[in-house]
mmCIF file with all atom_site columns, C-alpha atoms in Angstrom:
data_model
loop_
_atom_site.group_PDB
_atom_site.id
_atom_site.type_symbol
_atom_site.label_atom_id
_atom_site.label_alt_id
_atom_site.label_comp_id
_atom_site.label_asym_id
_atom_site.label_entity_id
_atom_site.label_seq_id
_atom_site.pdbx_PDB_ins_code
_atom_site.Cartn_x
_atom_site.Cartn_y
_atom_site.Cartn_z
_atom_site.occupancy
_atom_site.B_iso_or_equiv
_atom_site.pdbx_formal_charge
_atom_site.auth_seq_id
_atom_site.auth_comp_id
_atom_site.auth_asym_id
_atom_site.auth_atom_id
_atom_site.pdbx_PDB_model_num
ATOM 1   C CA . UNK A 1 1   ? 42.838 2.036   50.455 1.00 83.00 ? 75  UNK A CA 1
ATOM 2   C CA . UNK A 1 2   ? 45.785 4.617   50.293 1.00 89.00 ? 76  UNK A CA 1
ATOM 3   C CA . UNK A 1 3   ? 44.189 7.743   51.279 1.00 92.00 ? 77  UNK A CA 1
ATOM 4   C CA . UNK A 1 4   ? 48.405 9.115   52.563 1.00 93.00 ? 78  UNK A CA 1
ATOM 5   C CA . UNK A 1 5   ? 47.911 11.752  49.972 1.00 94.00 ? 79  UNK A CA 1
ATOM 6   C CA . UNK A 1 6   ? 44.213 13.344  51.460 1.00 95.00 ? 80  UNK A CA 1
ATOM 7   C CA . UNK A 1 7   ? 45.232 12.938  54.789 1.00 95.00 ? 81  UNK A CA 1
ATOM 8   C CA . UNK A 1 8   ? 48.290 15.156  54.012 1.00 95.00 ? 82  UNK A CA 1
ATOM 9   C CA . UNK A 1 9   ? 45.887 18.045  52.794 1.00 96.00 ? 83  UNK A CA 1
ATOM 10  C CA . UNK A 1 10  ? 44.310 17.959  56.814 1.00 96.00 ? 84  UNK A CA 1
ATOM 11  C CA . UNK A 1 11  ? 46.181 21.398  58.320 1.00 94.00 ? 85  UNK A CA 1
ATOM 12  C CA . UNK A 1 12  ? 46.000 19.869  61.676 1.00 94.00 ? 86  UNK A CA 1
ATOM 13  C CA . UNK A 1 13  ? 48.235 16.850  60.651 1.00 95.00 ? 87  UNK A CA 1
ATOM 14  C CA . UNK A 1 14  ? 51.615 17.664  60.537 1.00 96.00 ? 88  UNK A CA 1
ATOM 15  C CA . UNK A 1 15  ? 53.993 16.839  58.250 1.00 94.00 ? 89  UNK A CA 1
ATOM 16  C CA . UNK A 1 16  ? 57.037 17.784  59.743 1.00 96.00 ? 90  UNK A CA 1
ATOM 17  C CA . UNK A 1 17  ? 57.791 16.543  63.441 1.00 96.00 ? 91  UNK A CA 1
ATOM 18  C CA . UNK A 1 18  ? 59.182 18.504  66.066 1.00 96.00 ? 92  UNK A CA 1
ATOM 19  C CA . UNK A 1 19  ? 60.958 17.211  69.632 1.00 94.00 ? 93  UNK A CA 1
ATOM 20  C CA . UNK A 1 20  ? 61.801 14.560  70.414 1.00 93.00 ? 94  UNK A CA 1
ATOM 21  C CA . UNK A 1 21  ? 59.899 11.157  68.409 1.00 95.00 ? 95  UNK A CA 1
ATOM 22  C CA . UNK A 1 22  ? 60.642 7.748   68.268 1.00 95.00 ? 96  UNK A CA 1
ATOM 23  C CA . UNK A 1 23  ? 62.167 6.797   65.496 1.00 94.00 ? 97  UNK A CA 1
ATOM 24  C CA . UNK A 1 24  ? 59.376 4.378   64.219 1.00 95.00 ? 98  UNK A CA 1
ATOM 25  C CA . UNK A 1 25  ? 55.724 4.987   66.064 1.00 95.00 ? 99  UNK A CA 1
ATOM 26  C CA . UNK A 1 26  ? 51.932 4.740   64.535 1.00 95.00 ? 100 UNK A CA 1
ATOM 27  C CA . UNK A 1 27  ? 49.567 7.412   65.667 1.00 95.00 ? 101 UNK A CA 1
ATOM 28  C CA . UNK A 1 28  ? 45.966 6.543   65.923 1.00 94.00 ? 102 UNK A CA 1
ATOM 29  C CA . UNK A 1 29  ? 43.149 9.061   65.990 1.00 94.00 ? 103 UNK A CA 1
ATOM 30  C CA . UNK A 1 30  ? 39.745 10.137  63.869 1.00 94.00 ? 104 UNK A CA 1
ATOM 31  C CA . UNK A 1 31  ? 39.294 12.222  60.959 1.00 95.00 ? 105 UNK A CA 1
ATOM 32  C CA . UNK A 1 32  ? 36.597 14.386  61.651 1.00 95.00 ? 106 UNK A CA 1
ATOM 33  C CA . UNK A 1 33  ? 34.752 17.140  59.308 1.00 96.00 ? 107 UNK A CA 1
ATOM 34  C CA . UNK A 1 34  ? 33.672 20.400  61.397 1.00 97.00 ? 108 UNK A CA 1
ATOM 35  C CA . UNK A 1 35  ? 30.390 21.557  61.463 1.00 97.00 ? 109 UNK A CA 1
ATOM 36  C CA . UNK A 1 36  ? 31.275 24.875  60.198 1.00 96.00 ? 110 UNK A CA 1
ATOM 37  C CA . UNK A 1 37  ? 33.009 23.074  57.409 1.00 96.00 ? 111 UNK A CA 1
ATOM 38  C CA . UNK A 1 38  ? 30.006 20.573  56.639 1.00 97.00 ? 112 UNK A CA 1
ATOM 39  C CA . UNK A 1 39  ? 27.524 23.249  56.818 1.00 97.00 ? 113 UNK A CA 1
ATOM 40  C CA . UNK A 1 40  ? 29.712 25.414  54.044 1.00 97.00 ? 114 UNK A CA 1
ATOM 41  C CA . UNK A 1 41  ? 29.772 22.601  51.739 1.00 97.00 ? 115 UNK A CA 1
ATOM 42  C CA . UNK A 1 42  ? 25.915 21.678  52.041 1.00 97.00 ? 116 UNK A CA 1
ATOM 43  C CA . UNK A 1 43  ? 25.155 25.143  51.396 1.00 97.00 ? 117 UNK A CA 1
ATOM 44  C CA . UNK A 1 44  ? 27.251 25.005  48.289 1.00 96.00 ? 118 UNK A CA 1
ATOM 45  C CA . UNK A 1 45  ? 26.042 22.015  47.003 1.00 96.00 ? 119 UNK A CA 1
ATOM 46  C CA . UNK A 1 46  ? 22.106 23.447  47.660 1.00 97.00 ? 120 UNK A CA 1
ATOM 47  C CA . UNK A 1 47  ? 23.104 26.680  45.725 1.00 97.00 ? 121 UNK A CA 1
ATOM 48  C CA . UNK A 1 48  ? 24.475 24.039  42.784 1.00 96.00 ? 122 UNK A CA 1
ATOM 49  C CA . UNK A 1 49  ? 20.968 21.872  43.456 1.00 97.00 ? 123 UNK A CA 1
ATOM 50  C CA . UNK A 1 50  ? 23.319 19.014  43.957 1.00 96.00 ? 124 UNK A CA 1
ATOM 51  C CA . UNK A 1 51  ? 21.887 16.292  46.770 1.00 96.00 ? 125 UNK A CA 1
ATOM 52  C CA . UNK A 1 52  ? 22.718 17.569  50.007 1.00 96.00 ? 126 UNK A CA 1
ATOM 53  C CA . UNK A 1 53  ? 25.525 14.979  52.807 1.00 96.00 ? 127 UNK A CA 1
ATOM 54  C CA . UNK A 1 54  ? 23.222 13.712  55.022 1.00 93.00 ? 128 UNK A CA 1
ATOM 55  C CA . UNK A 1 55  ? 25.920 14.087  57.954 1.00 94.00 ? 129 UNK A CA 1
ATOM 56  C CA . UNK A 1 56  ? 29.646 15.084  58.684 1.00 95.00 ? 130 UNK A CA 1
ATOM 57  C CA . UNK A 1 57  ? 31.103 11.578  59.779 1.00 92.00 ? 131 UNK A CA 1
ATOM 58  C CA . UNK A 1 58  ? 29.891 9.987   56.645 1.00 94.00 ? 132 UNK A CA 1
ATOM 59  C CA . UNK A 1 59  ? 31.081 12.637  54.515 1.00 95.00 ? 133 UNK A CA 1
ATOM 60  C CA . UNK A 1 60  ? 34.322 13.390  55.918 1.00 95.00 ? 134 UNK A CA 1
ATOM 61  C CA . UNK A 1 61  ? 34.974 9.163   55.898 1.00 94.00 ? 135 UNK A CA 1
ATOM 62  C CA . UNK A 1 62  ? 33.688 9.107   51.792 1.00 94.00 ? 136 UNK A CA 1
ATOM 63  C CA . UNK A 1 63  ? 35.617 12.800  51.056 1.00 95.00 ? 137 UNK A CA 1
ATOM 64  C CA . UNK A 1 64  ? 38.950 10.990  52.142 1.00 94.00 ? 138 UNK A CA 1
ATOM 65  C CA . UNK A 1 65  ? 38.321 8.069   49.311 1.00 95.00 ? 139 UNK A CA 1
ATOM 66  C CA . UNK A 1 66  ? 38.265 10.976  46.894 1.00 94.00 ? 140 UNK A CA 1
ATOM 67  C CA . UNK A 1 67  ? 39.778 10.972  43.846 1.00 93.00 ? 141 UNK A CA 1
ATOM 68  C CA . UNK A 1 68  ? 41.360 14.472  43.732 1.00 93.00 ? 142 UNK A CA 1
ATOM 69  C CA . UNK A 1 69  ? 43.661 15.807  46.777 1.00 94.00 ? 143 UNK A CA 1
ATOM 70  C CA . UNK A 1 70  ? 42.543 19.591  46.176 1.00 94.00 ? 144 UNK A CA 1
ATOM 71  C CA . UNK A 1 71  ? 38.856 18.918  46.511 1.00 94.00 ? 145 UNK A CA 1
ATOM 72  C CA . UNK A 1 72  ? 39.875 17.194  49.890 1.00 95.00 ? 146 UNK A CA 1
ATOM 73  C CA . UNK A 1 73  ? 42.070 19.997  51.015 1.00 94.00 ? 147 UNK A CA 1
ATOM 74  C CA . UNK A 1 74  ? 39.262 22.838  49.955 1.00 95.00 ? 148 UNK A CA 1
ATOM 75  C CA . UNK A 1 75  ? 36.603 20.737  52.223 1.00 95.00 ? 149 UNK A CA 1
ATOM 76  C CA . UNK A 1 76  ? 38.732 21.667  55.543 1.00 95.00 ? 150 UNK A CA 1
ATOM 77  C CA . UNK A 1 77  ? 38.739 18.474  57.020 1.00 97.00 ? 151 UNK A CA 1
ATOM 78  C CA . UNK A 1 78  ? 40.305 18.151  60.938 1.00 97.00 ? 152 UNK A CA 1
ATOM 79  C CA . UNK A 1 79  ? 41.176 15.612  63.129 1.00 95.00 ? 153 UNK A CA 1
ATOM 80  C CA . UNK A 1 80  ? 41.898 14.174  66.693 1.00 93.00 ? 154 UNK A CA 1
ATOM 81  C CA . UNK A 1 81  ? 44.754 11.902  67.391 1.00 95.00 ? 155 UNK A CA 1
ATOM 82  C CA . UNK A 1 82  ? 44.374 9.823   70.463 1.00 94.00 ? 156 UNK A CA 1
ATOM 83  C CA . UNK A 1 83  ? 46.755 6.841   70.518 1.00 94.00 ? 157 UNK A CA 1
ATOM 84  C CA . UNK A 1 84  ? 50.175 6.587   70.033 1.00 94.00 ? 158 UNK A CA 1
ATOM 85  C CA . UNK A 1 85  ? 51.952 3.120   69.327 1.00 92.00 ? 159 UNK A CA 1
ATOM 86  C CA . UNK A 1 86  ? 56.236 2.734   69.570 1.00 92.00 ? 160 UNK A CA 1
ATOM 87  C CA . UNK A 1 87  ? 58.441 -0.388  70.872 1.00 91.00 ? 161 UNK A CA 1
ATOM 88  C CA . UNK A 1 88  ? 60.796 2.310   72.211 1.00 91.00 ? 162 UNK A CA 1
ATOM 89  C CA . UNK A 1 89  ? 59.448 4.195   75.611 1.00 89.00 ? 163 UNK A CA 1
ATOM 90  C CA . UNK A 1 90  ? 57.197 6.933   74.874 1.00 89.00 ? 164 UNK A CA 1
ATOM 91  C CA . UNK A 1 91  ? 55.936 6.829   78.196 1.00 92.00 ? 165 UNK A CA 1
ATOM 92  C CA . UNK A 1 92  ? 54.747 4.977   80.727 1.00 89.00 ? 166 UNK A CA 1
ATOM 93  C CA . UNK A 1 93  ? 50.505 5.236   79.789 1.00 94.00 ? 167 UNK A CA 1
ATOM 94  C CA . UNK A 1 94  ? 48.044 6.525   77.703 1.00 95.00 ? 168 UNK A CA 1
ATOM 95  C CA . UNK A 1 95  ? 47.524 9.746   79.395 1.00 96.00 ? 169 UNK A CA 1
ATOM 96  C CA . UNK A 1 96  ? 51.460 10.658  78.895 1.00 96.00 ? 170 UNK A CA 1
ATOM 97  C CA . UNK A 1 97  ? 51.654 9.238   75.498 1.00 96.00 ? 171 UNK A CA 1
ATOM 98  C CA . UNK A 1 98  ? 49.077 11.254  74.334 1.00 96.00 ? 172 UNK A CA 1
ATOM 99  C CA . UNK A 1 99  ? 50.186 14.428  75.733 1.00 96.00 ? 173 UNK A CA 1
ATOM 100 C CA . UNK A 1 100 ? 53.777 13.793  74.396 1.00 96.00 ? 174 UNK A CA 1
ATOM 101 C CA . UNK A 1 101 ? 52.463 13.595  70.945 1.00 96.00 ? 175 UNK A CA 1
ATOM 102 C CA . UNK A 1 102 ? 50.851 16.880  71.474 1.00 96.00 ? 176 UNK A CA 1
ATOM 103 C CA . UNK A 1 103 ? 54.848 17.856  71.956 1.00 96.00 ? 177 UNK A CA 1
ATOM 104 C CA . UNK A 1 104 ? 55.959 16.999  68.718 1.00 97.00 ? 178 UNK A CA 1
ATOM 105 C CA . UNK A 1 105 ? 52.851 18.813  66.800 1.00 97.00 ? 179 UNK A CA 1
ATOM 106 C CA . UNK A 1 106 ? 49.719 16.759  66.703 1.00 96.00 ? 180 UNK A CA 1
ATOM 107 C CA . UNK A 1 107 ? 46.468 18.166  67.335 1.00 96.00 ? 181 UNK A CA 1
ATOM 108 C CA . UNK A 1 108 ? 45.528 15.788  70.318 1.00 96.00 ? 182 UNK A CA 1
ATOM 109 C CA . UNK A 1 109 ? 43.121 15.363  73.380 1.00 94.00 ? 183 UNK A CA 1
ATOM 110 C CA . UNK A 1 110 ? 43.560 17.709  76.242 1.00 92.00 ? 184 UNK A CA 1
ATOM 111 C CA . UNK A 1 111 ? 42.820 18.177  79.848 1.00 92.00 ? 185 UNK A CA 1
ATOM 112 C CA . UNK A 1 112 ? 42.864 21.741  78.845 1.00 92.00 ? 186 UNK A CA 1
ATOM 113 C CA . UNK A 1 113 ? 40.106 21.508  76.547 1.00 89.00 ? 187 UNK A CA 1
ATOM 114 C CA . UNK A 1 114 ? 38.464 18.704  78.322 1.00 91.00 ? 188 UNK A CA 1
ATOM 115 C CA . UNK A 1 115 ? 38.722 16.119  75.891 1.00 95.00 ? 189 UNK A CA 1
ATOM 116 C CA . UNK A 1 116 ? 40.894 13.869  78.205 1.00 95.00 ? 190 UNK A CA 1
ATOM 117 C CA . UNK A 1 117 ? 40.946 12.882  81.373 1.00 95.00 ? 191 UNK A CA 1
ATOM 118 C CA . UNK A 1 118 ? 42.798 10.539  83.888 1.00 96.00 ? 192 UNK A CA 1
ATOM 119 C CA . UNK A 1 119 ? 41.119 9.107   87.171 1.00 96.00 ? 193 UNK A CA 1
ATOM 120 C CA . UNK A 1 120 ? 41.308 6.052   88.950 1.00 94.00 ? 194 UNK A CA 1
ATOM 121 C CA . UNK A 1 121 ? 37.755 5.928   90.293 1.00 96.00 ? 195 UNK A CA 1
ATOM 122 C CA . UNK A 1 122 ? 34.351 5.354   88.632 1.00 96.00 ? 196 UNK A CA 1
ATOM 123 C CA . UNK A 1 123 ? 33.127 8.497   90.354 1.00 97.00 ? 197 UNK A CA 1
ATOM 124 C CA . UNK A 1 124 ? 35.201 10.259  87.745 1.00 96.00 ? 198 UNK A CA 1
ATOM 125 C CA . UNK A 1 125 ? 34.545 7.737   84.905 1.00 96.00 ? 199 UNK A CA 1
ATOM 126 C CA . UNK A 1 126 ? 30.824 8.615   84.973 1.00 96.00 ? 200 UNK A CA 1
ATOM 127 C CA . UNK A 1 127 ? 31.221 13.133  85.781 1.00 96.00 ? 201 UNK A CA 1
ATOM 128 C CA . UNK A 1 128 ? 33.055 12.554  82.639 1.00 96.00 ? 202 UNK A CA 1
ATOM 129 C CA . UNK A 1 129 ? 30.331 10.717  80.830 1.00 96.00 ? 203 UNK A CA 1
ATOM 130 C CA . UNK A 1 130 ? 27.502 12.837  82.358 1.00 96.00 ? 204 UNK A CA 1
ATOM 131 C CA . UNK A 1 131 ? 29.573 15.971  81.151 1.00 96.00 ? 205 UNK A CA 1
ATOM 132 C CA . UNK A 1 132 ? 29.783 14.975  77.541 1.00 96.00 ? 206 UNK A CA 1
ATOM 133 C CA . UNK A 1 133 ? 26.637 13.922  77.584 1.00 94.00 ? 207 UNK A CA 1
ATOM 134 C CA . UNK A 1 134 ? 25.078 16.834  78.326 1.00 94.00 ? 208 UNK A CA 1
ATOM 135 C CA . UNK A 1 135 ? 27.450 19.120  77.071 1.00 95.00 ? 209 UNK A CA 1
ATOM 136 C CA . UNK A 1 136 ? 28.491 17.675  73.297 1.00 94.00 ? 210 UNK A CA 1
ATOM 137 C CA . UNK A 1 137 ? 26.100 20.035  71.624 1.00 93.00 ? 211 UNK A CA 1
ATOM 138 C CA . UNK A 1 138 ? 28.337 22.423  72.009 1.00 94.00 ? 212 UNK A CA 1
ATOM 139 C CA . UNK A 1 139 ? 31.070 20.950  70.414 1.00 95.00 ? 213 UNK A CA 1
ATOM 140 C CA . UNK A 1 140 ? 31.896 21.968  66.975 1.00 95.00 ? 214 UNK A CA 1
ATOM 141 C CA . UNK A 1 141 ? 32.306 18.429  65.505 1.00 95.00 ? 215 UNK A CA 1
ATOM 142 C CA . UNK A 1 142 ? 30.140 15.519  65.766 1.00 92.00 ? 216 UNK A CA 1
ATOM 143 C CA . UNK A 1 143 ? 30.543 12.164  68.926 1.00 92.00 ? 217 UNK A CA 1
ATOM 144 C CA . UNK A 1 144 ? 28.960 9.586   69.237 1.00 92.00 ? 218 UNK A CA 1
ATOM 145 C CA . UNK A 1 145 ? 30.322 8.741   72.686 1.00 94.00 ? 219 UNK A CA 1
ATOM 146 C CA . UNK A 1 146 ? 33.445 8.473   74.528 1.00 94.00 ? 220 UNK A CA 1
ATOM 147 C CA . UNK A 1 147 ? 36.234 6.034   74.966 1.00 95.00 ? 221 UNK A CA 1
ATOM 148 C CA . UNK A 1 148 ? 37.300 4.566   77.899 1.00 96.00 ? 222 UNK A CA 1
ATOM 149 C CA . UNK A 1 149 ? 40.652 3.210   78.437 1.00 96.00 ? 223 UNK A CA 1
ATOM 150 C CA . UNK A 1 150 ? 43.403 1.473   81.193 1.00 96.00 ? 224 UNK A CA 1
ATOM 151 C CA . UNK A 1 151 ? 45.824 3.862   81.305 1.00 96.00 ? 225 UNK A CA 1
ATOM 152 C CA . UNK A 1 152 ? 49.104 1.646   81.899 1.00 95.00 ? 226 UNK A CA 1
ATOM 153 C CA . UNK A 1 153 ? 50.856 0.135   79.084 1.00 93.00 ? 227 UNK A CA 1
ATOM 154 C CA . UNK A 1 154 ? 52.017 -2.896  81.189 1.00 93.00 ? 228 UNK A CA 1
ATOM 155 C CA . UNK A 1 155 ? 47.984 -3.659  82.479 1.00 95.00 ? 229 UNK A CA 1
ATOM 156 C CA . UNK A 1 156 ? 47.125 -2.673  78.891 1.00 95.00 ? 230 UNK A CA 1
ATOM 157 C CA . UNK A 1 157 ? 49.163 -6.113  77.811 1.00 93.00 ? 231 UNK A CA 1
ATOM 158 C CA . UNK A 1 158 ? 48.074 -8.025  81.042 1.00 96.00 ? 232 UNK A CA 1
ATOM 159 C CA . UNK A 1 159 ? 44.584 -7.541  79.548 1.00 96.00 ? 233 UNK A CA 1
ATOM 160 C CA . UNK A 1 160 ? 45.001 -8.333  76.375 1.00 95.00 ? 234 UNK A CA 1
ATOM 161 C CA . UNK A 1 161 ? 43.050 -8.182  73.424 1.00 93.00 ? 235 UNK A CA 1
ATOM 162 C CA . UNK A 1 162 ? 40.190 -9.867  71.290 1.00 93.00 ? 236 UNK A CA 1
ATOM 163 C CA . UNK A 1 163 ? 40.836 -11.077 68.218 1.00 89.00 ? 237 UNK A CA 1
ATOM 164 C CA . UNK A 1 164 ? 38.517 -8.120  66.839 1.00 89.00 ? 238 UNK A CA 1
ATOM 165 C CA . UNK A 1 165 ? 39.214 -5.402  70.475 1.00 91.00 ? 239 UNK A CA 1
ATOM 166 C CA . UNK A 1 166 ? 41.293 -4.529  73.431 1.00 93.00 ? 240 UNK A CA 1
ATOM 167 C CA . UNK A 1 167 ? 39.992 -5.402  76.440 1.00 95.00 ? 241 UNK A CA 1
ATOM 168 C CA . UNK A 1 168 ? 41.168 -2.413  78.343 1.00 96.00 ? 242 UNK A CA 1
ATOM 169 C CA . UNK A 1 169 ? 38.886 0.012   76.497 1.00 95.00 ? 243 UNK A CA 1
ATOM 170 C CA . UNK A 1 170 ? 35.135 0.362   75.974 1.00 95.00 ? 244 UNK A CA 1
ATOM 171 C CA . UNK A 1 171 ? 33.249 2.694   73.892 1.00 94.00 ? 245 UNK A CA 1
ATOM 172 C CA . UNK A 1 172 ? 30.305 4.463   76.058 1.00 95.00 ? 246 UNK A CA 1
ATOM 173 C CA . UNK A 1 173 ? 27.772 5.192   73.453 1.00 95.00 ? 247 UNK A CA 1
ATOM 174 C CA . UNK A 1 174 ? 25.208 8.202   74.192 1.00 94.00 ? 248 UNK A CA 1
ATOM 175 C CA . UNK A 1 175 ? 21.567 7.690   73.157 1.00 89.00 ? 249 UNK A CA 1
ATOM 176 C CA . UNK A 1 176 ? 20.847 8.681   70.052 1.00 82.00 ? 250 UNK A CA 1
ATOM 177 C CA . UNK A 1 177 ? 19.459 11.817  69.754 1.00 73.00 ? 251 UNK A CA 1
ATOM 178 C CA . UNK A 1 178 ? 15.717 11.916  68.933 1.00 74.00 ? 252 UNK A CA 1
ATOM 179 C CA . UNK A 1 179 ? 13.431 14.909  67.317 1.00 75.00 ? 253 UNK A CA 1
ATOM 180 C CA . UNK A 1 180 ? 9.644  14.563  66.430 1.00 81.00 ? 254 UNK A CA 1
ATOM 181 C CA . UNK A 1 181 ? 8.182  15.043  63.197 1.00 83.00 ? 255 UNK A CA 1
ATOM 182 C CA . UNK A 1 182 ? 4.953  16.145  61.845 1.00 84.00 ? 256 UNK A CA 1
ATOM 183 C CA . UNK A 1 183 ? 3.515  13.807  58.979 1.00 85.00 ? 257 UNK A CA 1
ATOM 184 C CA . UNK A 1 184 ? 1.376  16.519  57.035 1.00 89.00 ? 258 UNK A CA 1
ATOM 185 C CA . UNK A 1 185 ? 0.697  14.465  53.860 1.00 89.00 ? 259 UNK A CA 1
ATOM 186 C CA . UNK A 1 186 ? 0.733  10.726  52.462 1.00 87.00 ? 260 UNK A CA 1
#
């Protein structure tokens, strides 16, 4: 699906470059819908009596299939962008890739904000983890987990990929958050 025209409503995406880009590049990252944002809409659609989104990933993955750019552009939608892609020499890793794309005006990743970090032991690998872990509550969006990733291009294409993943990064999944529930009636 062609959702170009949605994704152009996100504020956070620019649509003008600044600096200094390759001239050809992709940009991966994740459309995400802020809670602030989700809880808005649900309280809309309970004032209409219209069902309530069960959760923001969902919606903000089925609100970019929509029909109608305006509707997308009223729901406030944000993202991340975490991976950039170029034959010409962004930069020597991940970590500097990222960062560069922050340069010519994507909302990325930061060490600033904690969202990235480079280390080169496992010590730092799991603070990381435990951090998130404990502290992803308090984030005003939705994860699941983190990612993982070999920081150097040229070990990047040593390792290689799957036919369906790369094998220099691994998604850490948290548990699942759990809540009890009182059955009053049958």
């Amino acid at each position: 699906e062609d959702v170009s025209a949605n994704v152009k409503t996100i504020r956070s995406i620019p649509l003008k470059l600044k600096g200094d880009y390759p001239s050809r590049f992709e940009i991966r990252g994740e459309i995400i819908f802020p809670f602030e944002a989700f809880n808005a809409l649900n309280k809309e659609r309970e004032e209409n009596n219209e069902e309530l989104f069960a959760n923001p990933r969902n919606t903000a993955s089925g609100t970019l299939k929509l029909q109608d750019s305006s509707v997308v552009a009223k729901r406030k939608l944000d993202c991340f962008l975490y991976a950039v892609y170029s034959e010409e020499n962004v930069s020597e890793g991940h970590y500097e890739s990222v960062l560069k794309a922050k340069t010519w005006g994507f909302k990325v990743p930061t060490p600033e904000n904690n969202y990235l970090l480079k280390t080169n032991s496992i010590e730092g690998i799991m603070e990381f983890i435990h951090y998130w872990d404990e502290h992803r509550k308090d984030l005003p969006f939705e994860i699941d987990g983190i990612v993982i990733k070999v920081d150097s291009f040229e070990q990047q294409e040593e390792l290689g990929s799957t036919a369906k993943s790369p094998r220099w990064a691994i998604a850490y999944k948290f548990k699942t958050e759990q809540a009890s529930a009182l059955l009053e009636k049958v």
